[in-house]
Each structure stands twice: as structure tokens, then as C-alpha cells.
XYZ file of C-alpha atoms in Angstrom:
183
model
C 90.631 -83.287 -195.149
C 88.893 -86.564 -194.681
C 90.184 -86.860 -191.143
C 88.838 -83.466 -190.218
C 85.441 -84.442 -191.448
C 85.402 -87.512 -189.201
C 86.239 -85.590 -186.020
C 83.606 -82.864 -186.551
C 79.938 -83.536 -186.725
C 79.093 -84.603 -190.169
C 75.562 -83.561 -190.313
C 73.062 -81.307 -188.782
C 71.315 -84.327 -187.483
C 74.190 -85.108 -185.117
C 74.304 -81.470 -184.099
C 70.621 -81.547 -183.364
C 71.092 -84.723 -181.418
C 73.883 -83.112 -179.340
C 71.762 -80.011 -178.801
C 68.860 -82.240 -177.733
C 71.116 -84.057 -175.310
C 72.397 -80.697 -174.043
C 68.812 -79.450 -173.629
C 67.906 -82.677 -171.885
C 70.912 -82.334 -169.570
C 69.983 -78.687 -168.913
C 66.411 -79.721 -168.121
C 67.729 -82.426 -165.795
C 70.053 -79.848 -164.220
C 67.135 -77.417 -163.728
C 65.056 -80.264 -162.299
C 67.890 -81.227 -159.966
C 68.320 -77.568 -158.936
C 64.579 -77.383 -158.309
C 64.713 -80.596 -156.312
C 67.733 -79.242 -154.426
C 65.871 -76.007 -153.639
C 62.853 -78.015 -152.539
C 65.066 -80.224 -150.360
C 66.733 -77.112 -148.858
C 63.279 -75.623 -148.086
C 62.198 -78.938 -146.572
C 65.368 -79.090 -144.479
C 64.858 -75.500 -143.307
C 61.263 -76.306 -142.372
C 62.426 -79.431 -140.578
C 65.122 -77.439 -138.781
C 62.534 -74.824 -137.774
C 60.154 -77.574 -136.664
C 63.010 -79.219 -134.712
C 63.738 -75.855 -133.066
C 60.059 -75.497 -132.133
C 60.048 -79.010 -130.693
C 63.252 -78.259 -128.763
C 61.634 -75.088 -127.383
C 58.550 -77.091 -126.391
C 60.749 -79.700 -124.695
C 62.589 -76.980 -122.777
C 59.251 -75.531 -121.714
C 58.023 -78.986 -120.720
C 61.249 -79.578 -118.767
C 60.769 -76.287 -116.871
C 57.130 -77.171 -116.230
C 58.092 -80.645 -115.031
C 60.647 -79.058 -112.647
C 57.863 -76.834 -111.306
C 55.649 -79.908 -110.933
C 58.433 -81.761 -109.098
C 58.836 -78.812 -106.692
C 55.069 -78.617 -106.177
C 54.943 -82.379 -105.607
C 57.666 -82.024 -102.959
C 55.627 -79.234 -101.298
C 52.502 -81.407 -101.380
C 54.460 -84.308 -99.864
C 55.742 -82.040 -97.070
C 52.207 -80.770 -96.449
C 50.931 -84.368 -96.437
C 53.627 -85.402 -93.952
C 52.763 -82.440 -91.712
C 49.076 -83.308 -91.938
C 49.858 -86.919 -91.043
C 51.902 -85.795 -88.045
C 49.090 -83.477 -86.963
C 46.602 -86.297 -87.435
C 48.740 -88.652 -85.367
C 49.077 -86.002 -82.657
C 45.330 -85.394 -82.734
C 44.749 -89.143 -82.462
C 47.088 -89.344 -79.459
C 45.306 -86.407 -77.834
C 41.984 -88.072 -78.608
C 43.191 -91.277 -76.945
C 44.369 -89.352 -73.877
C 41.069 -87.480 -73.703
C 39.181 -90.736 -73.995
C 41.223 -92.214 -71.128
C 40.610 -89.067 -69.069
C 36.904 -89.285 -69.873
C 36.827 -92.824 -68.522
C 38.553 -91.651 -65.334
C 36.266 -88.622 -64.970
C 33.233 -90.835 -65.559
C 34.400 -93.194 -62.811
C 35.008 -90.247 -60.473
C 31.572 -88.838 -61.317
C 29.909 -92.164 -60.606
C 31.779 -92.430 -57.318
C 30.807 -88.856 -56.419
C 27.184 -89.665 -57.238
C 27.341 -92.657 -54.936
C 28.851 -90.520 -52.191
C 26.232 -87.823 -52.680
C 23.504 -90.434 -52.523
C 25.027 -91.842 -49.343
C 25.264 -88.348 -47.839
C 21.655 -87.671 -48.777
C 20.651 -90.835 -47.013
C 22.626 -89.783 -43.943
C 21.205 -86.250 -44.105
C 17.680 -87.560 -44.373
C 18.272 -89.842 -41.417
C 19.858 -87.000 -39.424
C 17.055 -84.610 -40.179
C 14.641 -87.159 -38.863
C 16.644 -87.591 -35.686
C 17.622 -83.904 -35.430
C 21.020 -84.971 -34.100
C 23.398 -84.503 -37.087
C 22.909 -81.797 -39.714
C 24.834 -80.419 -42.685
C 26.038 -76.830 -42.287
C 24.786 -74.432 -44.960
C 27.993 -72.372 -44.644
C 30.901 -74.851 -44.473
C 28.994 -77.951 -45.665
C 30.359 -80.021 -42.790
C 28.165 -82.321 -40.754
C 27.698 -81.351 -37.122
C 25.738 -82.428 -34.118
C 23.151 -79.907 -33.037
C 23.986 -80.653 -29.426
C 27.597 -79.654 -29.974
C 27.395 -76.359 -31.956
C 29.660 -73.741 -30.353
C 30.294 -70.111 -31.504
C 33.631 -71.127 -33.073
C 32.487 -74.449 -34.574
C 32.078 -73.235 -38.217
C 34.951 -71.808 -40.245
C 33.816 -70.721 -43.693
C 34.378 -68.200 -46.515
C 31.641 -65.617 -47.084
C 33.146 -64.794 -50.509
C 33.560 -66.766 -53.735
C 36.579 -68.728 -54.981
C 37.418 -67.059 -58.299
C 40.606 -66.780 -60.322
C 42.396 -69.218 -57.978
C 41.719 -67.254 -54.766
C 38.969 -66.438 -52.314
C 37.377 -63.020 -52.797
C 37.004 -62.539 -49.025
C 40.514 -63.318 -47.732
C 42.616 -63.868 -50.898
C 43.751 -67.337 -49.843
C 44.608 -69.335 -52.947
C 43.637 -72.880 -52.046
C 39.996 -73.691 -52.695
C 39.980 -75.953 -49.625
C 41.729 -73.369 -47.427
C 40.348 -73.019 -43.895
C 37.559 -70.453 -43.726
C 38.280 -66.887 -42.691
C 34.971 -66.332 -40.821
C 34.260 -68.172 -37.567
C 30.658 -68.678 -36.373
C 28.236 -71.330 -35.215
C 27.169 -73.959 -37.773
C 23.959 -73.067 -39.632
C 21.732 -76.072 -40.419
C 20.540 -76.356 -43.996
C 16.840 -75.881 -44.443
């Protein structure tokens, strides 16, 4: 009998102490379960947040691909614009060179016109050599025959004469007459 008493709780105080420990363990277990549930909620929220971030990254990756394609288009457009600019510059240079040549030719033509005016003025004074109003050739009034002047009564338009349809602007005239002095 004595041995049985030693193995079983001897007093209510020990029983209360065991029940207190059990209640404390149960409270700790409930607290741990609560903490576990909280941790599970936190992990779910973190997983959801991670999913949202992953979705945002995918969206950003797609957007960056679009930006890369647009950048490539802009680079192509820039290269085309540079080529056009270089071509325009080359054309500008050629036009500038042609302008210099045309300016020289104009100045030479002005000098020739001035020289011809001087000659015409001198000829008009002497009444020996005149410029023809029809063919614009110079002739001597003493040597003006009925077949001396060959000229075009029409206009040179669209690369041909309206009177005889010859194409060259300097083609020999189709009408033959005497020279007509300019007045």
C-alpha cells in the first residue's frame, strides 16, 4: 500500500500543480497555434505579394521589350535621317559648285553683252554693221541680200520650234528673208 501511495499524487496540491502545468502547456500550445496561424497568414500575404511583384516584373519585361523595339525603330529612323541629311548636304555642295559656275558664266555673258552693246553703238553710228531683229546676227547694211537672214517666226517651246518643229534651239531658221535692223 505504501508503494502505491508514492507513485500516485499524494495530495490535491500536486494535482493542482499538474493541472496548472497542463493549463500552461495548453495556453502555450494555443499561443503557438495562434503564432503558427499568424505566420501562415503572413506567408500567404508574402506569397501573394511575391506573385504581384512577379506579375509587375513580367509586365516591366514586356514593356522593356517594347521600348527596345521602339528604340531600334528610332535608331533606324535616325540613320535614315542622317543618310538623307548627308545626301542633302552633297546635293547642296553640288548646287553651290554649279552656282559658282553659273555665276561665272553670267558674268562672262554680261561682259559679252556689254562688248556687243559697244559694237552695236559704234555700228549704229557708222551705219555699216547692224544687229538683225529677226536672227540676232550682225550684218553689214551694204551686204543684205534677200536670202541673208534665216530665222524662226515661231517660239521654241517644249524642246521644239512652233513654226517648223525642229528640236534644237539653235537650229537653222525655217524662214529666209533680208536682215531687219533693230530699231
